[in-house]
Short mmCIF file of C-alpha atoms in Angstrom, two decimals:
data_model
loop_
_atom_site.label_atom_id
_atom_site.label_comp_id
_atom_site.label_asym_id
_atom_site.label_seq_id
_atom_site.Cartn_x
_atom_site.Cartn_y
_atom_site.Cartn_z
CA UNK A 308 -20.64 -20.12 -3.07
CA UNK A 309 -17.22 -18.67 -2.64
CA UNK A 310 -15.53 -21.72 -4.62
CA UNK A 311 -15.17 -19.50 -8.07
CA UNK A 312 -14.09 -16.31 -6.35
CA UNK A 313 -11.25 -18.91 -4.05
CA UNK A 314 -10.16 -21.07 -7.38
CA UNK A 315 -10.20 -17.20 -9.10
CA UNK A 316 -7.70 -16.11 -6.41
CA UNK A 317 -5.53 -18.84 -6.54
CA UNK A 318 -5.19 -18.66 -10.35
CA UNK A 319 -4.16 -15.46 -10.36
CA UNK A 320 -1.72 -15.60 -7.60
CA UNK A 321 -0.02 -18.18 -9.58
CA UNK A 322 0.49 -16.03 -11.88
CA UNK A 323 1.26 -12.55 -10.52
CA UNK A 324 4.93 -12.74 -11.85
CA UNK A 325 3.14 -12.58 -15.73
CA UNK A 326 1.22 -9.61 -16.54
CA UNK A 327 -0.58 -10.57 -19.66
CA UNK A 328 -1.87 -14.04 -17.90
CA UNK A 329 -2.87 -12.30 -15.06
CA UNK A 330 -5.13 -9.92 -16.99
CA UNK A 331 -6.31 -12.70 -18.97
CA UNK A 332 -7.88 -13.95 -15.62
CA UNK A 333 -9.43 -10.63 -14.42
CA UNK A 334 -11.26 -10.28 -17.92
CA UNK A 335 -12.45 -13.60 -16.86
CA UNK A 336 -13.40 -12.59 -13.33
CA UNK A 337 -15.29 -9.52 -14.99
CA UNK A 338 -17.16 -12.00 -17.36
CA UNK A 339 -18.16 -14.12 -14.07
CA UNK A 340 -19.51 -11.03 -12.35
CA UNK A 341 -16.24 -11.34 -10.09
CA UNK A 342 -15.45 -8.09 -8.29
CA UNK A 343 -12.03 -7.24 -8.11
CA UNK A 344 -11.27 -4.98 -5.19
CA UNK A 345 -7.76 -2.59 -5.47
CA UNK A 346 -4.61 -3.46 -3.63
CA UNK A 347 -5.15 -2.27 0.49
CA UNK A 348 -2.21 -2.49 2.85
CA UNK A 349 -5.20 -2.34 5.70
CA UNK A 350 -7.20 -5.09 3.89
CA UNK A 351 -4.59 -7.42 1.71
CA UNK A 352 -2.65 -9.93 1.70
CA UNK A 353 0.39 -11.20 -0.46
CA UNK A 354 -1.57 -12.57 -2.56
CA UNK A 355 -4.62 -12.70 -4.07
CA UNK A 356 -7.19 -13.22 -1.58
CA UNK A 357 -11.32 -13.33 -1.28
CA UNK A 358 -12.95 -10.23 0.67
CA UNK A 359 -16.36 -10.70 0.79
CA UNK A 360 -18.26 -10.88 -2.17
CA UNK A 361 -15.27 -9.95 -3.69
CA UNK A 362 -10.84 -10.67 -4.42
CA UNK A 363 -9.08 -8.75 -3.38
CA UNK A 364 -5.44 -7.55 -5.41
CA UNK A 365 -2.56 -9.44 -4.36
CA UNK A 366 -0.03 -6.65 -2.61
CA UNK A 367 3.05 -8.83 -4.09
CA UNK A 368 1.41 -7.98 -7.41
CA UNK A 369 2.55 -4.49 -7.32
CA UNK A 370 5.94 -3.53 -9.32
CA UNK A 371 9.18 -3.21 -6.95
CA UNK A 372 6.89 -4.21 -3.82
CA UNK A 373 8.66 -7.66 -2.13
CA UNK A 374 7.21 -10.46 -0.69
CA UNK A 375 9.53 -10.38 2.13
CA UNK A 376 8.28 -6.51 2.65
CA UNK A 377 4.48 -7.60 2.15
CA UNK A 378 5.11 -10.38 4.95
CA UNK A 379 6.27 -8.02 7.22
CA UNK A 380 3.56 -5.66 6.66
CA UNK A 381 0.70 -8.18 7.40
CA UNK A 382 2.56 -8.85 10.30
CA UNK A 383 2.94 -5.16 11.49
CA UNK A 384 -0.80 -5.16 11.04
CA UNK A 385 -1.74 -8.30 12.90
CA UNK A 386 0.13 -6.74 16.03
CA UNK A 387 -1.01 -3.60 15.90
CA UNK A 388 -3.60 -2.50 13.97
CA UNK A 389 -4.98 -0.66 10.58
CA UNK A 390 -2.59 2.04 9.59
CA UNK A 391 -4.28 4.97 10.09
CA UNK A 392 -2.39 7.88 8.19
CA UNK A 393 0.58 7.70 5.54
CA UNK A 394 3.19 8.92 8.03
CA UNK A 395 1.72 5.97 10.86
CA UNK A 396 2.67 3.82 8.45
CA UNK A 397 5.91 4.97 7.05
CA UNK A 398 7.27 5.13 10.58
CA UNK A 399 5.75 1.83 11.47
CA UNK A 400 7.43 0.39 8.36
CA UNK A 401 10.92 2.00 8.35
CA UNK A 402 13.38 -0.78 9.82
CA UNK A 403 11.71 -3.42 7.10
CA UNK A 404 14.11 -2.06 4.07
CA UNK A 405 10.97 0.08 2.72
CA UNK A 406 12.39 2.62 -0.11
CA UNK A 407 11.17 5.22 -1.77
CA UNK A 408 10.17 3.50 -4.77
CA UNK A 409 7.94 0.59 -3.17
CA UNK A 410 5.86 3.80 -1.45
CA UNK A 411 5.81 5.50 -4.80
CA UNK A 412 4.32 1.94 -6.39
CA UNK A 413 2.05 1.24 -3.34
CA UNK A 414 0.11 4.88 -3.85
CA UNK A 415 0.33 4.76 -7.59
CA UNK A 416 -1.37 1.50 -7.16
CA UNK A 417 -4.03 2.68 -4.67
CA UNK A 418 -2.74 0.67 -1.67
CA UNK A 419 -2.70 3.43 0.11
CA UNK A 420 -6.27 5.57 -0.49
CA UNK A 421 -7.56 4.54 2.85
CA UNK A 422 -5.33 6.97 4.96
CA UNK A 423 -6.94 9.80 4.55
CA UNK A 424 -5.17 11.49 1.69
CA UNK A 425 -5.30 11.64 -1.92
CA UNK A 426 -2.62 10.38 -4.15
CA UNK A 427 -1.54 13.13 -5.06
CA UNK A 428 -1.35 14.88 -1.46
CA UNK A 429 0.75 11.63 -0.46
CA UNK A 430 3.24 12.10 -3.72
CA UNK A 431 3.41 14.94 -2.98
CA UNK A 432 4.51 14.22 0.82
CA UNK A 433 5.91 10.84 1.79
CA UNK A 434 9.50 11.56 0.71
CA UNK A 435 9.66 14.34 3.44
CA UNK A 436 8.09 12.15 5.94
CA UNK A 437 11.11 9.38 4.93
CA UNK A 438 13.44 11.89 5.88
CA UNK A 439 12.38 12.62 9.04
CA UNK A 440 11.91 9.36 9.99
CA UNK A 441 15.62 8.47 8.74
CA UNK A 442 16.94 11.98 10.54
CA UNK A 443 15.03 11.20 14.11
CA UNK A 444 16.46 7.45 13.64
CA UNK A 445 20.29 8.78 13.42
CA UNK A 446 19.79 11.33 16.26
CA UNK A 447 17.68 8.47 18.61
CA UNK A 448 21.04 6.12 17.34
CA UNK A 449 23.27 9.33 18.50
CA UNK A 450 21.26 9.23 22.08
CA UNK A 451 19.89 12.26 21.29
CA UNK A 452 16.51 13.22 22.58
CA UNK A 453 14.22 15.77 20.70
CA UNK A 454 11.48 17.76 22.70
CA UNK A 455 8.76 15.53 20.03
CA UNK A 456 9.69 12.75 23.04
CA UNK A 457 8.69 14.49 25.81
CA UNK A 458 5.41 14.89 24.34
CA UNK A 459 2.32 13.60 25.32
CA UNK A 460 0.12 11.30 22.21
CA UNK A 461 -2.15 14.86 22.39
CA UNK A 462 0.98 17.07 21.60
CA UNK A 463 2.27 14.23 18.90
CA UNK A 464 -0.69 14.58 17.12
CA UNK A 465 -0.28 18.34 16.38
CA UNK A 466 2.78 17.24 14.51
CA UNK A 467 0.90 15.01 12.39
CA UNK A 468 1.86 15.94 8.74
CA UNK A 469 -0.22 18.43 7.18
CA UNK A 470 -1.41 17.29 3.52
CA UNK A 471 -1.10 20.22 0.71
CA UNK A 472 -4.93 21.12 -0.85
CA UNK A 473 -3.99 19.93 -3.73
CA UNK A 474 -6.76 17.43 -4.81
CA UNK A 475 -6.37 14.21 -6.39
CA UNK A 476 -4.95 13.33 -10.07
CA UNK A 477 -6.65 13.16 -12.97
CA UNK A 478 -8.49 9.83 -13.86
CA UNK A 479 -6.48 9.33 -17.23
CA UNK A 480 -3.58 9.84 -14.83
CA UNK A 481 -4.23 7.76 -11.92
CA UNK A 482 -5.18 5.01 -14.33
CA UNK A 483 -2.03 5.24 -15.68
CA UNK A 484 -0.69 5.02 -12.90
CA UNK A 485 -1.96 1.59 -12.21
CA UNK A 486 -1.54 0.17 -15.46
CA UNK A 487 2.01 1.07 -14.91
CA UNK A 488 2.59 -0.60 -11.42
CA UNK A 489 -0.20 -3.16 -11.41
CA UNK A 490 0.16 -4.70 -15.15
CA UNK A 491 -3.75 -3.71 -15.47
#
């Protein structure tokens, strides 16, 4: 039963490097009554993979997003857990060469919408959270201790970025968006 959605998956991996021959095979999933599920840095892999009733969108697939980055992820996740908020994983991910413009790709390409934030809120936000990240990483290199740790995981958690009210894109936009990282 899951032989077209496995042979589907494998195609399109194959083929992730060429836009127009990738698409060519998700029309094709669409005419089988395929579903294609969005990239998910808590759900995907690499590459293409089957979910499900469903395949699931290669992460390597996304514009400016390494495989070598993508491996390390999966393995971050294997160890210890789901991410559970943009700035969990941002600070879980910071000493695997992550830069600003794989994080803009990954929420333009909806890898991220299962954190708990819109796109938009996390645009809006994750450059900040880099900073901090990178400016508590050169005072911990300095020896330098900050009061954040003394604090108990209670205490942490009222540090826990605040996301703007700002809603979410446009469709048109956000669709953009993904034609623009994802090829499609």
């Amino acid at each position: 039963y899951h032989y077209p959605m496995e042979y589907m998956a494998a195609l399109m991996s194959s083929v992730m490097d060429h836009v127009s021959k990738l698409s060519e095979y998700i029309f094709t999933c669409r005419q089988m009554g395929l579903t294609l599920l969005p990239p998910s840095i808590n759900e995907g892999e690499s590459e293409f993979s089957v979910s499900g009733n469903a395949i699931r969108y290669g992460l390597s697939a996304i514009k400016s997003v390494s495989h070598t980055f993508i491996e390390k992820l999966c393995e971050e996740r294997l160890e210890r857990g789901k991410f559970k908020s943009l700035s969990d994983f941002l600070t879980r991910m910071a000493d695997c060469e992550i830069n600003r413009r794989m994080v803009e790709n990954l929420i333009k390409s909806g890898a991220l919408d299962g954190l708990g934030a819109t796109r938009k809120q996390c645009m809006m936000v994750y450059a900040g959270i880099m900073d901090d990240i990178a400016r508590d990483k050169k005072s911990t290199m300095a020896g330098q201790m900050t009061l954040f740790d003394l604090a108990g995981e209670e205490a942490k958690a009222d540090f826990e970025v605040k996301m703007p009210d700002v809603g979410e894109y446009p469709k048109e936009m956000y669709l953009s968006f993904e034609k623009e990282v994802l090829g499609v």
